[in-house]
Amino acid sequence: MGDTTWFLVHEVRNSDLISQVFSHSLNVIYCLAFGLLALFVCWWMVRSSLNGLYISIANSIRNGAIELKAAEEMLYEEIHNTTVQQEMIKNEALTDGLTELKNRRAFDNDIEFLQQTNDLCIAMIDIDNFKTINDTYGHAVGDMVLRTVADIGLRLRGMDNITLHRYGGEEIVALFHGMTQHDALAFLERWRETCEQRHFRETNLRVTFSGGIATKDDMRVEEALVLADKRLYEAKRNGKNRIIDGAEAYA
């Protein structure tokens, strides 16, 4: 039995397949379009800034108001400041404004790099009963809950080999680089328990999340993400507030 190879075949309707391909293609097109726009804005800012500086320095040298060495120092400082501004714009474009996590665009940009490694665990988490929280307490409280869950995750992370992305809505993707699934589960469990034990001013507000985790191994990132997502919804069906890794549930 140990050498037996198993194949699982699942029939998908042609219309569903076309819909999925179209949806993913649109996401890629949107990301590429935004990336090109961001690059154009950065190029335009650098070009405008440096052109203005070149003209100013040239006029100052021509009029004797500035020495060549001072002009070189000014030019170096301006290039440095422009580089810093570019990096800030890039970081803002790849960061979710509400939670300060990396955003979906950053995740999509990282996929090609992530394809090159098998030493990766992927987890998908989803805040339980989030629609009910919004309907009961209002969207401002819903935003606060999202920020709180994200803040706890960032605080507990404490290492560079865990990255957290707001994937969409109340869903967060966690990437564990060079970590075993056991260690990744331990982190998720600490995160889940800390959120569950958090007290809020709002009466009867209790925040939990469910999650699913998968190891990439020889799969593509997209396949591992789909598997983690399936396990997430298995956790939802089994009562929520738990993590499922395919072997057992942690709750």
Short mmCIF file of N, CA and C in Angstrom, two decimals, residues 104-251:
data_model
loop_
_atom_site.label_atom_id
_atom_site.label_comp_id
_atom_site.label_asym_id
_atom_site.label_seq_id
_atom_site.Cartn_x
_atom_site.Cartn_y
_atom_site.Cartn_z
N ARG A 104 -3.53 41.94 -1.20
CA ARG A 104 -3.69 40.88 -2.21
C ARG A 104 -2.72 41.10 -3.37
N ARG A 105 -2.48 42.34 -3.72
CA ARG A 105 -1.57 42.65 -4.82
C ARG A 105 -0.16 42.16 -4.49
N ALA A 106 0.26 42.37 -3.25
CA ALA A 106 1.59 41.91 -2.83
C ALA A 106 1.67 40.39 -2.90
N PHE A 107 0.59 39.71 -2.50
CA PHE A 107 0.57 38.25 -2.58
C PHE A 107 0.70 37.78 -4.02
N ASP A 108 -0.09 38.38 -4.91
CA ASP A 108 -0.04 38.00 -6.32
C ASP A 108 1.34 38.26 -6.92
N ASN A 109 1.98 39.36 -6.49
CA ASN A 109 3.32 39.68 -6.99
C ASN A 109 4.35 38.65 -6.53
N ASP A 110 4.13 38.08 -5.33
CA ASP A 110 5.10 37.15 -4.75
C ASP A 110 4.95 35.72 -5.26
N ILE A 111 3.86 35.44 -5.97
CA ILE A 111 3.56 34.05 -6.35
C ILE A 111 4.70 33.41 -7.14
N GLU A 112 5.24 34.12 -8.13
CA GLU A 112 6.29 33.53 -8.96
C GLU A 112 7.51 33.16 -8.13
N PHE A 113 7.86 34.02 -7.18
CA PHE A 113 8.98 33.70 -6.29
C PHE A 113 8.65 32.49 -5.42
N LEU A 114 7.42 32.45 -4.90
CA LEU A 114 7.01 31.36 -4.02
C LEU A 114 6.95 30.02 -4.74
N GLN A 115 6.74 30.05 -6.06
CA GLN A 115 6.66 28.80 -6.83
C GLN A 115 7.99 28.04 -6.78
N GLN A 116 9.08 28.74 -6.52
CA GLN A 116 10.40 28.13 -6.61
C GLN A 116 10.77 27.32 -5.38
N THR A 117 9.99 27.39 -4.31
CA THR A 117 10.33 26.68 -3.08
C THR A 117 9.23 25.72 -2.67
N ASN A 118 9.63 24.57 -2.15
CA ASN A 118 8.67 23.63 -1.59
C ASN A 118 8.58 23.76 -0.07
N ASP A 119 9.54 24.50 0.50
CA ASP A 119 9.62 24.64 1.95
C ASP A 119 8.69 25.76 2.41
N LEU A 120 7.39 25.54 2.22
CA LEU A 120 6.42 26.61 2.46
C LEU A 120 5.09 26.01 2.95
N CYS A 121 4.54 26.62 3.99
CA CYS A 121 3.19 26.29 4.44
C CYS A 121 2.30 27.51 4.19
N ILE A 122 1.08 27.24 3.79
CA ILE A 122 0.12 28.30 3.50
C ILE A 122 -1.13 28.08 4.35
N ALA A 123 -1.57 29.12 5.03
CA ALA A 123 -2.80 29.04 5.83
C ALA A 123 -3.77 30.12 5.37
N MET A 124 -5.03 29.77 5.35
CA MET A 124 -6.09 30.72 5.07
C MET A 124 -6.98 30.81 6.30
N ILE A 125 -7.16 32.01 6.84
CA ILE A 125 -8.04 32.17 7.99
C ILE A 125 -9.17 33.13 7.64
N ASP A 126 -10.28 32.98 8.34
CA ASP A 126 -11.46 33.80 8.09
C ASP A 126 -12.14 34.08 9.43
N ILE A 127 -12.40 35.36 9.70
CA ILE A 127 -13.03 35.73 10.97
C ILE A 127 -14.45 35.18 11.02
N ASP A 128 -14.77 34.50 12.11
CA ASP A 128 -16.08 33.87 12.25
C ASP A 128 -17.18 34.91 12.44
N ASN A 129 -18.31 34.67 11.80
CA ASN A 129 -19.53 35.48 11.99
C ASN A 129 -19.28 36.97 11.73
N PHE A 130 -18.43 37.27 10.76
CA PHE A 130 -18.07 38.67 10.54
C PHE A 130 -19.25 39.50 10.04
N LYS A 131 -20.08 38.93 9.20
CA LYS A 131 -21.26 39.65 8.73
C LYS A 131 -22.19 39.99 9.89
N THR A 132 -22.35 39.05 10.82
CA THR A 132 -23.18 39.30 12.00
C THR A 132 -22.60 40.42 12.85
N ILE A 133 -21.27 40.45 12.97
CA ILE A 133 -20.61 41.52 13.73
C ILE A 133 -20.91 42.87 13.08
N ASN A 134 -20.78 42.94 11.76
CA ASN A 134 -21.09 44.19 11.05
C ASN A 134 -22.55 44.59 11.22
N ASP A 135 -23.45 43.62 11.08
CA ASP A 135 -24.88 43.91 11.17
C ASP A 135 -25.29 44.31 12.58
N THR A 136 -24.65 43.73 13.58
CA THR A 136 -25.03 43.98 14.98
C THR A 136 -24.39 45.25 15.53
N TYR A 137 -23.11 45.45 15.27
CA TYR A 137 -22.37 46.54 15.91
C TYR A 137 -22.00 47.67 14.95
N GLY A 138 -22.16 47.45 13.65
CA GLY A 138 -21.82 48.48 12.67
C GLY A 138 -20.48 48.22 12.02
N HIS A 139 -20.27 48.83 10.86
CA HIS A 139 -19.05 48.58 10.09
C HIS A 139 -17.81 49.18 10.75
N ALA A 140 -17.97 50.22 11.56
CA ALA A 140 -16.81 50.78 12.26
C ALA A 140 -16.24 49.75 13.23
N VAL A 141 -17.12 49.05 13.92
CA VAL A 141 -16.66 47.98 14.83
C VAL A 141 -16.09 46.82 14.02
N GLY A 142 -16.71 46.52 12.88
CA GLY A 142 -16.16 45.48 12.01
C GLY A 142 -14.75 45.79 11.58
N ASP A 143 -14.50 47.05 11.21
CA ASP A 143 -13.14 47.47 10.84
C ASP A 143 -12.19 47.33 12.03
N MET A 144 -12.68 47.70 13.22
CA MET A 144 -11.85 47.58 14.43
C MET A 144 -11.50 46.12 14.70
N VAL A 145 -12.45 45.23 14.49
CA VAL A 145 -12.19 43.80 14.69
C VAL A 145 -11.11 43.31 13.71
N LEU A 146 -11.22 43.71 12.45
CA LEU A 146 -10.20 43.34 11.46
C LEU A 146 -8.82 43.83 11.88
N ARG A 147 -8.75 45.10 12.30
CA ARG A 147 -7.46 45.66 12.73
C ARG A 147 -6.92 44.91 13.93
N THR A 148 -7.81 44.58 14.87
CA THR A 148 -7.37 43.89 16.09
C THR A 148 -6.80 42.51 15.77
N VAL A 149 -7.51 41.75 14.95
CA VAL A 149 -7.01 40.41 14.58
C VAL A 149 -5.66 40.53 13.86
N ALA A 150 -5.55 41.50 12.95
CA ALA A 150 -4.29 41.71 12.23
C ALA A 150 -3.18 42.13 13.18
N ASP A 151 -3.47 43.06 14.09
CA ASP A 151 -2.45 43.53 15.04
C ASP A 151 -1.94 42.39 15.91
N ILE A 152 -2.85 41.53 16.38
CA ILE A 152 -2.44 40.40 17.21
C ILE A 152 -1.53 39.46 16.41
N GLY A 153 -1.91 39.20 15.16
CA GLY A 153 -1.08 38.34 14.32
C GLY A 153 0.31 38.92 14.10
N LEU A 154 0.38 40.22 13.82
CA LEU A 154 1.68 40.86 13.60
C LEU A 154 2.52 40.85 14.87
N ARG A 155 1.87 41.07 16.01
CA ARG A 155 2.60 41.10 17.28
C ARG A 155 3.14 39.72 17.64
N LEU A 156 2.33 38.68 17.44
CA LEU A 156 2.76 37.33 17.79
C LEU A 156 3.77 36.77 16.79
N ARG A 157 3.76 37.30 15.58
CA ARG A 157 4.63 36.77 14.53
C ARG A 157 6.08 36.79 14.96
N GLY A 158 6.59 37.96 15.29
CA GLY A 158 7.91 38.10 15.87
C GLY A 158 9.06 37.56 15.03
N MET A 159 8.83 37.27 13.76
CA MET A 159 9.91 36.74 12.92
C MET A 159 9.63 37.09 11.46
N ASP A 160 10.71 37.15 10.68
CA ASP A 160 10.58 37.57 9.29
C ASP A 160 10.09 36.46 8.38
N ASN A 161 10.10 35.20 8.84
CA ASN A 161 9.72 34.11 7.94
C ASN A 161 8.23 33.79 8.00
N ILE A 162 7.44 34.67 8.62
CA ILE A 162 5.98 34.59 8.55
C ILE A 162 5.48 35.89 7.95
N THR A 163 4.76 35.82 6.84
CA THR A 163 4.17 37.01 6.24
C THR A 163 2.66 36.87 6.22
N LEU A 164 1.98 37.96 6.51
CA LEU A 164 0.52 37.98 6.59
C LEU A 164 -0.04 38.92 5.54
N HIS A 165 -1.01 38.44 4.78
CA HIS A 165 -1.65 39.22 3.72
C HIS A 165 -3.15 39.30 3.98
N ARG A 166 -3.72 40.48 3.84
CA ARG A 166 -5.18 40.56 3.79
C ARG A 166 -5.58 40.15 2.38
N TYR A 167 -6.19 38.99 2.27
CA TYR A 167 -6.47 38.41 0.96
C TYR A 167 -7.73 38.98 0.35
N GLY A 168 -8.68 39.33 1.20
CA GLY A 168 -9.94 39.90 0.71
C GLY A 168 -10.98 39.84 1.80
N GLY A 169 -11.71 40.94 2.00
CA GLY A 169 -12.74 40.95 3.04
C GLY A 169 -12.14 40.66 4.40
N GLU A 170 -12.67 39.62 5.07
CA GLU A 170 -12.18 39.24 6.39
C GLU A 170 -11.23 38.04 6.31
N GLU A 171 -10.72 37.73 5.12
CA GLU A 171 -9.81 36.60 4.93
C GLU A 171 -8.35 37.08 4.98
N ILE A 172 -7.52 36.31 5.67
CA ILE A 172 -6.10 36.59 5.78
C ILE A 172 -5.32 35.34 5.38
N VAL A 173 -4.30 35.52 4.55
CA VAL A 173 -3.41 34.42 4.18
C VAL A 173 -2.11 34.57 4.95
N ALA A 174 -1.67 33.48 5.57
CA ALA A 174 -0.39 33.47 6.28
C ALA A 174 0.57 32.55 5.52
N LEU A 175 1.77 33.04 5.26
CA LEU A 175 2.80 32.26 4.58
C LEU A 175 3.92 31.98 5.56
N PHE A 176 4.30 30.71 5.68
CA PHE A 176 5.33 30.29 6.62
C PHE A 176 6.51 29.75 5.81
N HIS A 177 7.60 30.50 5.81
CA HIS A 177 8.77 30.16 5.00
C HIS A 177 9.77 29.36 5.85
N GLY A 178 10.12 28.17 5.40
CA GLY A 178 11.12 27.38 6.12
C GLY A 178 10.65 26.89 7.48
N MET A 179 9.36 26.75 7.67
CA MET A 179 8.81 26.27 8.94
C MET A 179 8.05 24.97 8.70
N THR A 180 8.07 24.09 9.69
CA THR A 180 7.28 22.87 9.59
C THR A 180 5.81 23.20 9.78
N GLN A 181 4.96 22.30 9.32
CA GLN A 181 3.52 22.53 9.51
C GLN A 181 3.18 22.53 10.99
N HIS A 182 3.90 21.75 11.78
CA HIS A 182 3.66 21.72 13.23
C HIS A 182 3.91 23.09 13.85
N ASP A 183 5.02 23.74 13.47
CA ASP A 183 5.33 25.07 14.00
C ASP A 183 4.34 26.12 13.49
N ALA A 184 3.94 25.98 12.23
CA ALA A 184 2.95 26.91 11.68
C ALA A 184 1.62 26.78 12.43
N LEU A 185 1.22 25.55 12.72
CA LEU A 185 -0.01 25.32 13.48
C LEU A 185 0.09 25.91 14.88
N ALA A 186 1.26 25.79 15.50
CA ALA A 186 1.45 26.34 16.84
C ALA A 186 1.25 27.85 16.84
N PHE A 187 1.78 28.52 15.81
CA PHE A 187 1.57 29.97 15.70
C PHE A 187 0.10 30.30 15.52
N LEU A 188 -0.57 29.60 14.60
CA LEU A 188 -1.99 29.87 14.35
C LEU A 188 -2.82 29.63 15.60
N GLU A 189 -2.45 28.61 16.37
CA GLU A 189 -3.21 28.31 17.58
C GLU A 189 -3.04 29.41 18.62
N ARG A 190 -1.82 29.93 18.78
CA ARG A 190 -1.60 31.06 19.71
C ARG A 190 -2.41 32.27 19.26
N TRP A 191 -2.40 32.52 17.97
CA TRP A 191 -3.13 33.66 17.40
C TRP A 191 -4.63 33.50 17.66
N ARG A 192 -5.15 32.31 17.38
CA ARG A 192 -6.58 32.05 17.56
C ARG A 192 -6.99 32.20 19.02
N GLU A 193 -6.20 31.63 19.93
CA GLU A 193 -6.53 31.69 21.35
C GLU A 193 -6.47 33.12 21.87
N THR A 194 -5.47 33.89 21.42
CA THR A 194 -5.35 35.27 21.87
C THR A 194 -6.54 36.10 21.42
N CYS A 195 -6.99 35.90 20.18
CA CYS A 195 -8.18 36.61 19.69
C CYS A 195 -9.41 36.20 20.49
N GLU A 196 -9.54 34.91 20.77
CA GLU A 196 -10.70 34.41 21.50
C GLU A 196 -10.77 34.99 22.91
N GLN A 197 -9.61 35.22 23.53
CA GLN A 197 -9.56 35.71 24.90
C GLN A 197 -9.61 37.23 25.00
N ARG A 198 -9.56 37.90 23.87
CA ARG A 198 -9.57 39.36 23.87
C ARG A 198 -10.94 39.89 24.29
N HIS A 199 -10.94 40.86 25.21
CA HIS A 199 -12.20 41.47 25.67
C HIS A 199 -12.40 42.81 24.96
N PHE A 200 -13.63 43.08 24.58
CA PHE A 200 -13.99 44.30 23.87
C PHE A 200 -15.00 45.10 24.68
N ARG A 201 -15.06 46.39 24.42
CA ARG A 201 -16.04 47.24 25.12
C ARG A 201 -17.46 46.91 24.72
N GLU A 202 -17.64 46.47 23.48
CA GLU A 202 -18.98 46.18 22.98
C GLU A 202 -19.55 44.96 23.69
N THR A 203 -20.79 45.07 24.13
CA THR A 203 -21.45 44.00 24.88
C THR A 203 -21.55 42.73 24.04
N ASN A 204 -21.12 41.62 24.64
CA ASN A 204 -21.24 40.28 24.03
C ASN A 204 -20.46 40.11 22.73
N LEU A 205 -19.53 41.01 22.46
CA LEU A 205 -18.71 40.86 21.25
C LEU A 205 -17.60 39.85 21.53
N ARG A 206 -17.59 38.79 20.77
CA ARG A 206 -16.58 37.73 20.89
C ARG A 206 -16.01 37.48 19.50
N VAL A 207 -14.70 37.51 19.41
CA VAL A 207 -14.04 37.40 18.11
C VAL A 207 -13.22 36.10 18.05
N THR A 208 -13.54 35.28 17.07
CA THR A 208 -12.78 34.06 16.81
C THR A 208 -12.54 33.95 15.31
N PHE A 209 -11.66 33.04 14.93
CA PHE A 209 -11.51 32.77 13.50
C PHE A 209 -11.30 31.28 13.27
N SER A 210 -11.60 30.88 12.05
CA SER A 210 -11.36 29.51 11.61
C SER A 210 -10.24 29.52 10.58
N GLY A 211 -9.56 28.39 10.44
CA GLY A 211 -8.46 28.36 9.49
C GLY A 211 -8.20 26.99 8.91
N GLY A 212 -7.55 26.99 7.77
CA GLY A 212 -7.08 25.76 7.14
C GLY A 212 -5.65 25.96 6.71
N ILE A 213 -4.86 24.89 6.78
CA ILE A 213 -3.44 25.01 6.45
C ILE A 213 -3.02 23.86 5.55
N ALA A 214 -2.09 24.13 4.65
CA ALA A 214 -1.57 23.10 3.75
C ALA A 214 -0.08 23.35 3.51
N THR A 215 0.65 22.28 3.29
CA THR A 215 2.06 22.38 2.93
C THR A 215 2.19 22.34 1.41
N LYS A 216 2.99 23.24 0.86
CA LYS A 216 3.08 23.33 -0.59
C LYS A 216 3.66 22.07 -1.21
N ASP A 217 4.73 21.53 -0.64
CA ASP A 217 5.39 20.34 -1.18
C ASP A 217 5.64 20.53 -2.68
N ASP A 218 5.12 19.60 -3.51
CA ASP A 218 5.35 19.68 -4.95
C ASP A 218 4.21 20.36 -5.70
N MET A 219 3.26 20.92 -4.96
CA MET A 219 2.14 21.60 -5.60
C MET A 219 2.53 23.01 -6.02
N ARG A 220 1.70 23.60 -6.87
CA ARG A 220 1.82 25.02 -7.14
C ARG A 220 1.21 25.79 -5.97
N VAL A 221 1.60 27.05 -5.83
CA VAL A 221 1.07 27.86 -4.74
C VAL A 221 -0.45 27.92 -4.79
N GLU A 222 -0.99 28.09 -6.00
CA GLU A 222 -2.44 28.20 -6.15
C GLU A 222 -3.15 26.93 -5.67
N GLU A 223 -2.54 25.77 -5.92
CA GLU A 223 -3.15 24.50 -5.50
C GLU A 223 -3.11 24.37 -3.98
N ALA A 224 -1.99 24.75 -3.36
CA ALA A 224 -1.90 24.70 -1.91
C ALA A 224 -2.89 25.66 -1.27
N LEU A 225 -3.08 26.82 -1.90
CA LEU A 225 -4.03 27.80 -1.38
C LEU A 225 -5.46 27.27 -1.46
N VAL A 226 -5.80 26.60 -2.56
CA VAL A 226 -7.13 26.00 -2.70
C VAL A 226 -7.34 24.94 -1.62
N LEU A 227 -6.32 24.13 -1.35
CA LEU A 227 -6.43 23.09 -0.32
C LEU A 227 -6.62 23.71 1.06
N ALA A 228 -5.85 24.77 1.36
CA ALA A 228 -6.00 25.46 2.64
C ALA A 228 -7.40 26.06 2.76
N ASP A 229 -7.92 26.60 1.66
CA ASP A 229 -9.25 27.19 1.66
C ASP A 229 -10.33 26.12 1.91
N LYS A 230 -10.16 24.94 1.31
CA LYS A 230 -11.11 23.85 1.54
C LYS A 230 -11.11 23.45 3.01
N ARG A 231 -9.94 23.39 3.62
CA ARG A 231 -9.84 23.02 5.03
C ARG A 231 -10.42 24.11 5.92
N LEU A 232 -10.27 25.36 5.50
CA LEU A 232 -10.91 26.46 6.23
C LEU A 232 -12.42 26.25 6.30
N TYR A 233 -13.03 25.96 5.18
CA TYR A 233 -14.48 25.81 5.18
C TYR A 233 -14.93 24.50 5.84
N GLU A 234 -14.02 23.53 5.90
CA GLU A 234 -14.30 22.34 6.71
C GLU A 234 -14.33 22.72 8.19
N ALA A 235 -13.42 23.61 8.59
CA ALA A 235 -13.42 24.11 9.97
C ALA A 235 -14.71 24.86 10.28
N LYS A 236 -15.19 25.63 9.31
CA LYS A 236 -16.46 26.35 9.49
C LYS A 236 -17.61 25.36 9.69
N ARG A 237 -17.63 24.32 8.87
CA ARG A 237 -18.72 23.34 8.96
C ARG A 237 -18.67 22.55 10.27
N ASN A 238 -17.48 22.41 10.83
CA ASN A 238 -17.32 21.62 12.05
C ASN A 238 -17.47 22.44 13.33
N GLY A 239 -18.00 23.65 13.22
CA GLY A 239 -18.29 24.42 14.42
C GLY A 239 -17.52 25.72 14.58
N LYS A 240 -16.62 26.04 13.65
CA LYS A 240 -15.85 27.29 13.67
C LYS A 240 -14.85 27.32 14.83
N ASN A 241 -14.09 28.40 14.91
CA ASN A 241 -13.11 28.62 15.97
C ASN A 241 -12.16 27.43 16.08
N ARG A 242 -11.60 27.01 14.97
CA ARG A 242 -10.68 25.88 14.95
C ARG A 242 -9.80 25.95 13.69
N ILE A 243 -8.69 25.22 13.75
CA ILE A 243 -7.76 25.14 12.62
C ILE A 243 -7.73 23.69 12.15
N ILE A 244 -7.84 23.48 10.85
CA ILE A 244 -7.79 22.13 10.29
C ILE A 244 -6.60 22.01 9.34
N ASP A 245 -5.83 20.94 9.54
CA ASP A 245 -4.65 20.72 8.70
C ASP A 245 -4.75 19.46 7.87
N GLY A 246 -5.90 18.83 7.84
CA GLY A 246 -6.07 17.62 7.06
C GLY A 246 -5.96 16.37 7.89
N ALA A 247 -5.36 16.49 9.09
CA ALA A 247 -5.22 15.33 9.97
C ALA A 247 -6.19 15.41 11.14
N GLU A 248 -6.22 16.59 11.77
CA GLU A 248 -7.11 16.77 12.90
C GLU A 248 -7.41 18.25 13.05
N ALA A 249 -8.42 18.55 13.83
CA ALA A 249 -8.81 19.94 14.07
C ALA A 249 -8.24 20.41 15.39
N TYR A 250 -7.79 21.65 15.43
CA TYR A 250 -7.29 22.25 16.67
C TYR A 250 -8.28 23.31 17.10
N ALA A 251 -8.87 23.15 18.30
CA ALA A 251 -9.86 24.10 18.77
C ALA A 251 -9.85 24.16 20.29
#
